[in-house]
Amino acid sequence: SDKLGFNLLIEADGWPMTQVHALTATAFSDVLIGQVPIFHLECGDNMLATCDVRLAVSRDGRHWDMVSNETFLPNGPDQWDLGYVHSGSLAVKDDVMYFYYSGMRFQHQRNMEEQQDDSGKRWNFACGVATLAADRFLAYVQREPDKIGILETPPLRFEGTELLVNADCAPDGLEIELV
């Protein structure tokens, strides 16, 4: 099969000291949701890094955009995931999204199996889960908020009699046209 390379980070994001470590994608509605583990390297050493997770989205699996520059799954605050958080799987059940991930107390580094905390306890991995209400985490943001904005979607078909719109605007600042 054909292979395709793409970049999710640029120099403005801190590359090369900030690097994408993987992309875990899950189909959700008509998009793909990607969990993107981000390595934050120290001292130019590719083996010494903290890791957290950001979200990305794609409509075709070949073109991806980061949802934001914000970290989605940060390190800590608990001891077990203080130094390293890595994406796992995503499941949706009863309008709740379950983001499963792994974490460990120490940074990613050489000889991780030899690491011990102050009490002599060896490093360990543990699994965690974070949840979000489904359909409440992606948004379109108007590039020029002082101007009138228009969002035109491709044709949509749906059943039902209600249209739910989440919008951050003045009460009279939203108009919807259905054709």
Short mmCIF file of N, CA and C in Angstrom, two decimals:
data_model
loop_
_atom_site.label_atom_id
_atom_site.label_comp_id
_atom_site.label_asym_id
_atom_site.label_seq_id
_atom_site.Cartn_x
_atom_site.Cartn_y
_atom_site.Cartn_z
N SER A 1 0.83 -1.19 0.00
CA SER A 1 0.00 0.00 0.00
C SER A 1 0.88 1.25 0.00
N ASP A 2 0.29 2.35 -0.41
CA ASP A 2 1.02 3.61 -0.45
C ASP A 2 1.22 4.14 0.96
N LYS A 3 2.38 4.72 1.19
CA LYS A 3 2.66 5.37 2.47
C LYS A 3 2.63 6.87 2.27
N LEU A 4 2.22 7.59 3.30
CA LEU A 4 2.14 9.04 3.24
C LEU A 4 2.70 9.60 4.54
N GLY A 5 3.59 10.55 4.43
CA GLY A 5 4.11 11.23 5.61
C GLY A 5 3.44 12.59 5.77
N PHE A 6 3.22 13.00 7.00
CA PHE A 6 2.64 14.32 7.26
C PHE A 6 3.16 14.82 8.59
N ASN A 7 3.21 16.13 8.74
CA ASN A 7 3.70 16.75 9.96
C ASN A 7 2.54 17.30 10.77
N LEU A 8 2.58 17.07 12.07
CA LEU A 8 1.58 17.64 12.96
C LEU A 8 2.14 18.79 13.78
N LEU A 9 3.47 18.94 13.78
CA LEU A 9 4.12 20.04 14.50
C LEU A 9 5.04 20.79 13.55
N ILE A 10 5.24 22.07 13.84
CA ILE A 10 6.17 22.89 13.09
C ILE A 10 7.13 23.56 14.08
N GLU A 11 8.09 24.29 13.57
CA GLU A 11 9.07 24.94 14.45
C GLU A 11 8.40 25.83 15.49
N ALA A 12 7.32 26.50 15.12
CA ALA A 12 6.63 27.38 16.06
C ALA A 12 6.07 26.60 17.26
N ASP A 13 5.85 25.30 17.08
CA ASP A 13 5.37 24.45 18.18
C ASP A 13 6.51 23.99 19.09
N GLY A 14 7.74 24.35 18.73
CA GLY A 14 8.87 23.94 19.53
C GLY A 14 9.71 22.83 18.92
N TRP A 15 9.34 22.40 17.70
CA TRP A 15 10.13 21.37 17.05
C TRP A 15 11.54 21.90 16.80
N PRO A 16 12.59 21.17 17.01
CA PRO A 16 12.69 19.73 17.21
C PRO A 16 12.68 19.28 18.67
N MET A 17 12.61 20.20 19.63
CA MET A 17 12.59 19.79 21.04
C MET A 17 11.22 19.28 21.47
N THR A 18 10.21 19.52 20.65
CA THR A 18 8.87 18.98 20.86
C THR A 18 8.58 18.10 19.66
N GLN A 19 8.30 16.83 19.89
CA GLN A 19 8.15 15.88 18.79
C GLN A 19 6.92 15.01 18.96
N VAL A 20 6.33 14.64 17.81
CA VAL A 20 5.22 13.69 17.81
C VAL A 20 5.81 12.29 18.00
N HIS A 21 5.24 11.54 18.92
CA HIS A 21 5.73 10.19 19.20
C HIS A 21 4.88 9.13 18.52
N ALA A 22 3.63 9.41 18.23
CA ALA A 22 2.74 8.43 17.59
C ALA A 22 1.43 9.13 17.21
N LEU A 23 0.53 8.40 16.62
CA LEU A 23 -0.82 8.86 16.33
C LEU A 23 -1.74 7.66 16.47
N THR A 24 -2.66 7.72 17.41
CA THR A 24 -3.64 6.66 17.62
C THR A 24 -4.97 7.19 17.15
N ALA A 25 -5.52 6.63 16.08
CA ALA A 25 -6.73 7.17 15.46
C ALA A 25 -7.93 6.25 15.70
N THR A 26 -9.09 6.88 15.90
CA THR A 26 -10.35 6.17 16.10
C THR A 26 -11.43 6.86 15.29
N ALA A 27 -12.24 6.07 14.56
CA ALA A 27 -13.36 6.63 13.82
C ALA A 27 -14.44 7.06 14.80
N PHE A 28 -14.95 8.27 14.59
CA PHE A 28 -16.02 8.81 15.43
C PHE A 28 -16.92 9.65 14.54
N SER A 29 -18.15 9.24 14.37
CA SER A 29 -19.08 9.92 13.49
C SER A 29 -18.46 9.99 12.10
N ASP A 30 -18.33 11.19 11.53
CA ASP A 30 -17.76 11.29 10.19
C ASP A 30 -16.31 11.79 10.19
N VAL A 31 -15.64 11.70 11.34
CA VAL A 31 -14.24 12.13 11.42
C VAL A 31 -13.41 11.04 12.10
N LEU A 32 -12.11 11.22 12.03
CA LEU A 32 -11.18 10.40 12.79
C LEU A 32 -10.63 11.27 13.91
N ILE A 33 -10.64 10.76 15.13
CA ILE A 33 -10.07 11.45 16.27
C ILE A 33 -8.71 10.83 16.53
N GLY A 34 -7.68 11.66 16.57
CA GLY A 34 -6.34 11.17 16.81
C GLY A 34 -5.82 11.61 18.16
N GLN A 35 -5.29 10.66 18.92
CA GLN A 35 -4.57 10.99 20.15
C GLN A 35 -3.10 11.04 19.76
N VAL A 36 -2.44 12.16 20.07
CA VAL A 36 -1.07 12.39 19.62
C VAL A 36 -0.15 12.57 20.84
N PRO A 37 0.64 11.54 21.19
CA PRO A 37 1.61 11.71 22.28
C PRO A 37 2.72 12.66 21.83
N ILE A 38 3.00 13.65 22.65
CA ILE A 38 4.01 14.66 22.34
C ILE A 38 5.19 14.52 23.31
N PHE A 39 6.37 14.29 22.75
CA PHE A 39 7.59 14.26 23.55
C PHE A 39 8.11 15.68 23.72
N HIS A 40 8.47 16.04 24.94
CA HIS A 40 9.11 17.32 25.24
C HIS A 40 10.52 16.97 25.69
N LEU A 41 11.47 17.09 24.75
CA LEU A 41 12.85 16.65 24.99
C LEU A 41 13.60 17.62 25.88
N GLU A 42 14.52 17.08 26.64
CA GLU A 42 15.39 17.88 27.48
C GLU A 42 16.83 17.77 26.97
N CYS A 43 17.51 18.86 26.90
CA CYS A 43 18.94 18.90 26.57
C CYS A 43 19.27 18.23 25.25
N GLY A 44 18.35 18.19 24.30
CA GLY A 44 18.64 17.60 23.00
C GLY A 44 18.83 16.10 23.04
N ASP A 45 18.47 15.45 24.15
CA ASP A 45 18.62 14.01 24.30
C ASP A 45 17.31 13.34 23.91
N ASN A 46 17.32 12.57 22.83
CA ASN A 46 16.10 11.93 22.35
C ASN A 46 15.53 10.91 23.33
N MET A 47 16.27 10.51 24.33
CA MET A 47 15.78 9.52 25.27
C MET A 47 15.26 10.13 26.57
N LEU A 48 15.52 11.39 26.83
CA LEU A 48 15.08 12.02 28.07
C LEU A 48 13.96 13.01 27.76
N ALA A 49 12.73 12.65 28.13
CA ALA A 49 11.60 13.49 27.76
C ALA A 49 10.40 13.22 28.65
N THR A 50 9.58 14.25 28.83
CA THR A 50 8.24 14.03 29.36
C THR A 50 7.34 13.82 28.15
N CYS A 51 6.18 13.29 28.38
CA CYS A 51 5.25 13.02 27.28
C CYS A 51 3.84 13.31 27.75
N ASP A 52 3.08 14.04 26.94
CA ASP A 52 1.67 14.27 27.20
C ASP A 52 0.92 14.06 25.89
N VAL A 53 -0.38 14.25 25.88
CA VAL A 53 -1.18 13.90 24.70
C VAL A 53 -2.03 15.09 24.26
N ARG A 54 -2.02 15.34 22.95
CA ARG A 54 -2.91 16.33 22.33
C ARG A 54 -3.89 15.59 21.43
N LEU A 55 -4.91 16.30 20.97
CA LEU A 55 -5.89 15.72 20.06
C LEU A 55 -5.73 16.30 18.66
N ALA A 56 -5.99 15.46 17.66
CA ALA A 56 -5.99 15.88 16.26
C ALA A 56 -7.26 15.32 15.62
N VAL A 57 -7.63 15.87 14.48
CA VAL A 57 -8.83 15.42 13.78
C VAL A 57 -8.55 15.36 12.27
N SER A 58 -9.21 14.39 11.61
CA SER A 58 -9.06 14.24 10.17
C SER A 58 -10.40 13.78 9.59
N ARG A 59 -10.68 14.23 8.39
CA ARG A 59 -11.88 13.76 7.70
C ARG A 59 -11.56 12.63 6.72
N ASP A 60 -10.27 12.48 6.37
CA ASP A 60 -9.91 11.48 5.36
C ASP A 60 -8.77 10.54 5.79
N GLY A 61 -8.20 10.73 6.97
CA GLY A 61 -7.12 9.88 7.43
C GLY A 61 -5.76 10.22 6.86
N ARG A 62 -5.71 11.20 5.97
CA ARG A 62 -4.45 11.59 5.33
C ARG A 62 -4.06 13.04 5.66
N HIS A 63 -5.03 13.86 5.97
CA HIS A 63 -4.80 15.26 6.31
C HIS A 63 -5.30 15.48 7.74
N TRP A 64 -4.39 15.84 8.61
CA TRP A 64 -4.70 15.98 10.04
C TRP A 64 -4.47 17.40 10.51
N ASP A 65 -5.28 17.83 11.46
CA ASP A 65 -5.11 19.13 12.12
C ASP A 65 -5.19 18.91 13.62
N MET A 66 -4.28 19.57 14.34
CA MET A 66 -4.37 19.55 15.79
C MET A 66 -5.64 20.29 16.20
N VAL A 67 -6.36 19.77 17.18
CA VAL A 67 -7.58 20.41 17.66
C VAL A 67 -7.23 21.75 18.30
N SER A 68 -6.12 21.80 19.05
CA SER A 68 -5.63 23.04 19.63
C SER A 68 -4.17 22.84 20.01
N ASN A 69 -3.56 23.89 20.51
CA ASN A 69 -2.19 23.78 21.02
C ASN A 69 -2.19 23.35 22.49
N GLU A 70 -3.36 23.18 23.05
CA GLU A 70 -3.49 22.81 24.46
C GLU A 70 -3.27 21.31 24.64
N THR A 71 -2.70 20.94 25.75
CA THR A 71 -2.53 19.54 26.10
C THR A 71 -3.87 18.97 26.52
N PHE A 72 -4.21 17.80 26.00
CA PHE A 72 -5.46 17.14 26.34
C PHE A 72 -5.29 16.24 27.56
N LEU A 73 -4.27 15.40 27.56
CA LEU A 73 -3.96 14.55 28.72
C LEU A 73 -2.60 14.96 29.26
N PRO A 74 -2.59 15.79 30.30
CA PRO A 74 -1.32 16.27 30.85
C PRO A 74 -0.69 15.25 31.80
N ASN A 75 0.55 15.53 32.19
CA ASN A 75 1.21 14.73 33.22
C ASN A 75 0.59 15.03 34.57
N GLY A 76 0.52 13.97 35.42
CA GLY A 76 0.06 14.15 36.79
C GLY A 76 -1.39 14.56 36.86
N PRO A 77 -1.86 15.01 37.99
CA PRO A 77 -1.12 15.40 39.19
C PRO A 77 -0.75 14.23 40.08
N ASP A 78 -1.28 13.03 39.78
CA ASP A 78 -0.97 11.88 40.62
C ASP A 78 0.44 11.39 40.36
N GLN A 79 1.01 10.70 41.32
CA GLN A 79 2.38 10.20 41.20
C GLN A 79 2.53 9.20 40.05
N TRP A 80 1.54 8.37 39.82
CA TRP A 80 1.70 7.29 38.84
C TRP A 80 1.84 7.79 37.40
N ASP A 81 1.35 8.98 37.09
CA ASP A 81 1.47 9.50 35.71
C ASP A 81 2.17 10.86 35.67
N LEU A 82 3.03 11.10 36.64
CA LEU A 82 3.67 12.40 36.78
C LEU A 82 4.68 12.72 35.67
N GLY A 83 5.38 11.72 35.15
CA GLY A 83 6.44 12.00 34.19
C GLY A 83 6.13 11.66 32.75
N TYR A 84 5.10 10.82 32.54
CA TYR A 84 4.91 10.29 31.19
C TYR A 84 3.46 9.87 31.02
N VAL A 85 2.80 10.36 29.98
CA VAL A 85 1.44 9.97 29.63
C VAL A 85 1.44 9.64 28.15
N HIS A 86 0.90 8.49 27.78
CA HIS A 86 0.89 8.06 26.38
C HIS A 86 -0.50 7.58 25.99
N SER A 87 -0.90 7.89 24.76
CA SER A 87 -2.25 7.55 24.31
C SER A 87 -2.46 6.05 24.23
N GLY A 88 -3.71 5.68 24.38
CA GLY A 88 -4.11 4.29 24.24
C GLY A 88 -5.25 4.20 23.25
N SER A 89 -6.40 3.79 23.73
CA SER A 89 -7.55 3.63 22.84
C SER A 89 -8.67 4.58 23.23
N LEU A 90 -9.64 4.69 22.34
CA LEU A 90 -10.81 5.53 22.54
C LEU A 90 -12.04 4.68 22.32
N ALA A 91 -12.98 4.73 23.25
CA ALA A 91 -14.26 4.03 23.11
C ALA A 91 -15.38 5.01 23.42
N VAL A 92 -16.51 4.84 22.74
CA VAL A 92 -17.67 5.69 22.97
C VAL A 92 -18.83 4.80 23.39
N LYS A 93 -19.47 5.16 24.50
CA LYS A 93 -20.62 4.40 25.01
C LYS A 93 -21.55 5.38 25.72
N ASP A 94 -22.83 5.31 25.36
CA ASP A 94 -23.85 6.15 26.01
C ASP A 94 -23.47 7.63 26.02
N ASP A 95 -23.03 8.15 24.90
CA ASP A 95 -22.68 9.57 24.73
C ASP A 95 -21.52 10.02 25.61
N VAL A 96 -20.68 9.10 26.02
CA VAL A 96 -19.47 9.42 26.76
C VAL A 96 -18.28 8.84 26.01
N MET A 97 -17.23 9.66 25.85
CA MET A 97 -16.00 9.21 25.20
C MET A 97 -15.01 8.83 26.30
N TYR A 98 -14.46 7.62 26.21
CA TYR A 98 -13.49 7.10 27.17
C TYR A 98 -12.12 7.06 26.50
N PHE A 99 -11.21 7.89 26.96
CA PHE A 99 -9.85 7.94 26.44
C PHE A 99 -8.96 7.16 27.41
N TYR A 100 -8.55 5.98 26.99
CA TYR A 100 -7.67 5.15 27.83
C TYR A 100 -6.22 5.49 27.50
N TYR A 101 -5.39 5.53 28.52
CA TYR A 101 -3.99 5.90 28.32
C TYR A 101 -3.11 5.20 29.35
N SER A 102 -1.81 5.24 29.11
CA SER A 102 -0.86 4.70 30.08
C SER A 102 -0.03 5.85 30.62
N GLY A 103 0.48 5.66 31.82
CA GLY A 103 1.32 6.67 32.44
C GLY A 103 2.37 6.03 33.32
N MET A 104 3.39 6.81 33.64
CA MET A 104 4.38 6.34 34.61
C MET A 104 4.94 7.53 35.37
N ARG A 105 5.55 7.21 36.48
CA ARG A 105 6.06 8.26 37.38
C ARG A 105 7.27 8.98 36.82
N PHE A 106 8.06 8.29 36.02
CA PHE A 106 9.33 8.85 35.55
C PHE A 106 9.22 9.32 34.11
N GLN A 107 10.14 10.17 33.73
CA GLN A 107 10.25 10.59 32.34
C GLN A 107 10.69 9.41 31.49
N HIS A 108 10.43 9.52 30.19
CA HIS A 108 10.99 8.57 29.24
C HIS A 108 12.50 8.76 29.25
N GLN A 109 13.24 7.69 29.46
CA GLN A 109 14.70 7.81 29.54
C GLN A 109 15.37 6.46 29.35
N ARG A 110 16.67 6.51 29.19
CA ARG A 110 17.44 5.27 29.11
C ARG A 110 17.33 4.51 30.43
N ASN A 111 17.40 3.20 30.35
CA ASN A 111 17.41 2.34 31.54
C ASN A 111 16.21 2.60 32.46
N MET A 112 15.04 2.80 31.87
CA MET A 112 13.85 3.08 32.68
C MET A 112 13.58 1.98 33.70
N GLU A 113 13.89 0.73 33.32
CA GLU A 113 13.61 -0.38 34.23
C GLU A 113 14.42 -0.31 35.52
N GLU A 114 15.48 0.50 35.53
CA GLU A 114 16.31 0.62 36.72
C GLU A 114 15.91 1.79 37.61
N GLN A 115 14.97 2.61 37.17
CA GLN A 115 14.60 3.81 37.92
C GLN A 115 13.86 3.46 39.21
N GLN A 116 14.16 4.21 40.26
CA GLN A 116 13.49 4.03 41.55
C GLN A 116 13.12 5.40 42.11
N ASP A 117 12.04 5.44 42.88
CA ASP A 117 11.70 6.70 43.54
C ASP A 117 12.46 6.80 44.86
N ASP A 118 12.18 7.84 45.64
CA ASP A 118 12.92 8.07 46.88
C ASP A 118 12.78 6.94 47.89
N SER A 119 11.69 6.19 47.80
CA SER A 119 11.49 5.08 48.75
C SER A 119 12.09 3.77 48.24
N GLY A 120 12.69 3.80 47.05
CA GLY A 120 13.28 2.59 46.47
C GLY A 120 12.33 1.81 45.60
N LYS A 121 11.10 2.32 45.44
CA LYS A 121 10.12 1.62 44.61
C LYS A 121 10.50 1.79 43.14
N ARG A 122 10.47 0.70 42.41
CA ARG A 122 10.82 0.75 40.98
C ARG A 122 9.73 1.48 40.19
N TRP A 123 10.12 1.96 39.02
CA TRP A 123 9.17 2.63 38.13
C TRP A 123 8.06 1.67 37.77
N ASN A 124 6.93 2.20 37.44
CA ASN A 124 5.85 1.34 37.00
C ASN A 124 4.93 2.10 36.05
N PHE A 125 4.29 1.33 35.21
CA PHE A 125 3.25 1.85 34.34
C PHE A 125 1.91 1.58 34.99
N ALA A 126 0.95 2.40 34.71
CA ALA A 126 -0.43 2.15 35.11
C ALA A 126 -1.32 2.66 33.99
N CYS A 127 -2.55 2.20 33.96
CA CYS A 127 -3.51 2.65 32.96
C CYS A 127 -4.47 3.64 33.60
N GLY A 128 -4.89 4.61 32.81
CA GLY A 128 -5.84 5.60 33.28
C GLY A 128 -6.93 5.79 32.24
N VAL A 129 -7.96 6.51 32.62
CA VAL A 129 -9.03 6.83 31.68
C VAL A 129 -9.49 8.26 31.95
N ALA A 130 -9.70 8.99 30.87
CA ALA A 130 -10.27 10.34 30.94
C ALA A 130 -11.56 10.31 30.12
N THR A 131 -12.55 11.09 30.53
CA THR A 131 -13.83 11.06 29.82
C THR A 131 -14.24 12.45 29.35
N LEU A 132 -14.98 12.46 28.27
CA LEU A 132 -15.59 13.68 27.73
C LEU A 132 -17.00 13.33 27.26
N ALA A 133 -17.89 14.29 27.34
CA ALA A 133 -19.20 14.10 26.73
C ALA A 133 -19.01 14.07 25.22
N ALA A 134 -19.60 13.10 24.56
CA ALA A 134 -19.46 12.99 23.10
C ALA A 134 -20.02 14.24 22.43
N ASP A 135 -19.41 14.61 21.32
CA ASP A 135 -19.84 15.77 20.52
C ASP A 135 -19.70 17.10 21.24
N ARG A 136 -18.78 17.21 22.20
CA ARG A 136 -18.63 18.47 22.93
C ARG A 136 -17.18 18.94 22.98
N PHE A 137 -16.34 18.48 22.07
CA PHE A 137 -14.94 18.85 22.20
C PHE A 137 -14.33 19.44 20.93
N LEU A 138 -15.02 19.35 19.81
CA LEU A 138 -14.53 19.98 18.58
C LEU A 138 -15.34 21.23 18.32
N ALA A 139 -14.70 22.25 17.78
CA ALA A 139 -15.41 23.49 17.52
C ALA A 139 -14.76 24.23 16.36
N TYR A 140 -15.56 25.00 15.69
CA TYR A 140 -15.03 25.95 14.71
C TYR A 140 -14.87 27.28 15.43
N VAL A 141 -13.75 27.93 15.20
CA VAL A 141 -13.48 29.22 15.82
C VAL A 141 -13.33 30.25 14.72
N GLN A 142 -14.04 31.34 14.88
CA GLN A 142 -14.00 32.40 13.88
C GLN A 142 -12.64 33.08 13.91
N ARG A 143 -11.99 33.17 12.75
CA ARG A 143 -10.65 33.76 12.68
C ARG A 143 -10.64 35.25 12.96
N GLU A 144 -11.68 35.94 12.52
CA GLU A 144 -11.76 37.39 12.72
C GLU A 144 -13.05 37.69 13.49
N PRO A 145 -12.99 37.66 14.82
CA PRO A 145 -14.22 37.79 15.62
C PRO A 145 -14.96 39.11 15.46
N ASP A 146 -14.31 40.14 14.94
CA ASP A 146 -14.97 41.43 14.78
C ASP A 146 -15.78 41.50 13.49
N LYS A 147 -15.70 40.47 12.65
CA LYS A 147 -16.42 40.46 11.39
C LYS A 147 -17.52 39.40 11.44
N ILE A 148 -18.46 39.52 10.53
CA ILE A 148 -19.52 38.52 10.42
C ILE A 148 -18.89 37.25 9.87
N GLY A 149 -19.23 36.12 10.47
CA GLY A 149 -18.68 34.85 10.02
C GLY A 149 -19.77 33.95 9.46
N ILE A 150 -19.40 33.14 8.49
CA ILE A 150 -20.34 32.19 7.89
C ILE A 150 -19.68 30.82 7.92
N LEU A 151 -20.40 29.84 8.40
CA LEU A 151 -19.96 28.46 8.38
C LEU A 151 -20.92 27.70 7.48
N GLU A 152 -20.40 27.23 6.36
CA GLU A 152 -21.23 26.48 5.42
C GLU A 152 -20.75 25.04 5.43
N THR A 153 -21.67 24.12 5.68
CA THR A 153 -21.31 22.71 5.74
C THR A 153 -21.66 22.04 4.42
N PRO A 154 -21.06 20.88 4.17
CA PRO A 154 -21.55 20.10 3.04
C PRO A 154 -22.97 19.65 3.34
N PRO A 155 -23.71 19.22 2.35
CA PRO A 155 -25.10 18.79 2.62
C PRO A 155 -25.14 17.72 3.71
N LEU A 156 -26.08 17.91 4.63
CA LEU A 156 -26.26 16.97 5.74
C LEU A 156 -27.65 16.37 5.66
N ARG A 157 -27.74 15.11 5.98
CA ARG A 157 -29.04 14.45 6.08
C ARG A 157 -29.18 13.95 7.51
N PHE A 158 -30.29 14.23 8.09
CA PHE A 158 -30.52 13.71 9.43
C PHE A 158 -32.01 13.48 9.63
N GLU A 159 -32.30 12.65 10.59
CA GLU A 159 -33.70 12.37 10.94
C GLU A 159 -34.01 13.08 12.23
N GLY A 160 -35.23 13.44 12.41
CA GLY A 160 -35.63 14.10 13.64
C GLY A 160 -36.20 15.47 13.37
N THR A 161 -36.57 16.14 14.45
CA THR A 161 -37.22 17.44 14.32
C THR A 161 -36.45 18.55 15.02
N GLU A 162 -35.33 18.22 15.65
CA GLU A 162 -34.58 19.22 16.40
C GLU A 162 -33.15 19.30 15.89
N LEU A 163 -32.60 20.50 15.92
CA LEU A 163 -31.20 20.75 15.58
C LEU A 163 -30.55 21.39 16.80
N LEU A 164 -29.54 20.73 17.35
CA LEU A 164 -28.84 21.24 18.51
C LEU A 164 -27.55 21.92 18.04
N VAL A 165 -27.38 23.19 18.44
CA VAL A 165 -26.19 23.95 18.08
C VAL A 165 -25.55 24.47 19.35
N ASN A 166 -24.28 24.18 19.53
CA ASN A 166 -23.50 24.77 20.63
C ASN A 166 -22.78 25.97 20.07
N ALA A 167 -23.03 27.14 20.61
CA ALA A 167 -22.40 28.36 20.10
C ALA A 167 -22.06 29.29 21.24
N ASP A 168 -20.91 29.91 21.15
CA ASP A 168 -20.48 30.91 22.12
C ASP A 168 -20.65 32.27 21.46
N CYS A 169 -21.84 32.86 21.62
CA CYS A 169 -22.12 34.15 20.97
C CYS A 169 -23.23 34.86 21.75
N ALA A 170 -23.46 36.10 21.38
CA ALA A 170 -24.55 36.87 21.98
C ALA A 170 -25.87 36.19 21.62
N PRO A 171 -26.91 36.37 22.45
CA PRO A 171 -28.20 35.72 22.19
C PRO A 171 -28.76 35.98 20.80
N ASP A 172 -28.51 37.15 20.25
CA ASP A 172 -29.02 37.46 18.91
C ASP A 172 -27.93 37.33 17.85
N GLY A 173 -26.85 36.67 18.18
CA GLY A 173 -25.70 36.62 17.27
C GLY A 173 -25.60 35.37 16.43
N LEU A 174 -26.63 34.53 16.38
CA LEU A 174 -26.59 33.31 15.61
C LEU A 174 -27.81 33.21 14.71
N GLU A 175 -27.57 33.01 13.45
CA GLU A 175 -28.64 32.75 12.50
C GLU A 175 -28.37 31.43 11.81
N ILE A 176 -29.40 30.64 11.61
CA ILE A 176 -29.25 29.35 10.97
C ILE A 176 -30.18 29.31 9.77
N GLU A 177 -29.65 28.82 8.66
CA GLU A 177 -30.46 28.68 7.45
C GLU A 177 -30.44 27.23 7.03
N LEU A 178 -31.59 26.63 6.92
CA LEU A 178 -31.72 25.26 6.44
C LEU A 178 -32.37 25.29 5.07
N VAL A 179 -31.76 24.60 4.14
CA VAL A 179 -32.33 24.56 2.77
C VAL A 179 -32.57 23.14 2.35
#
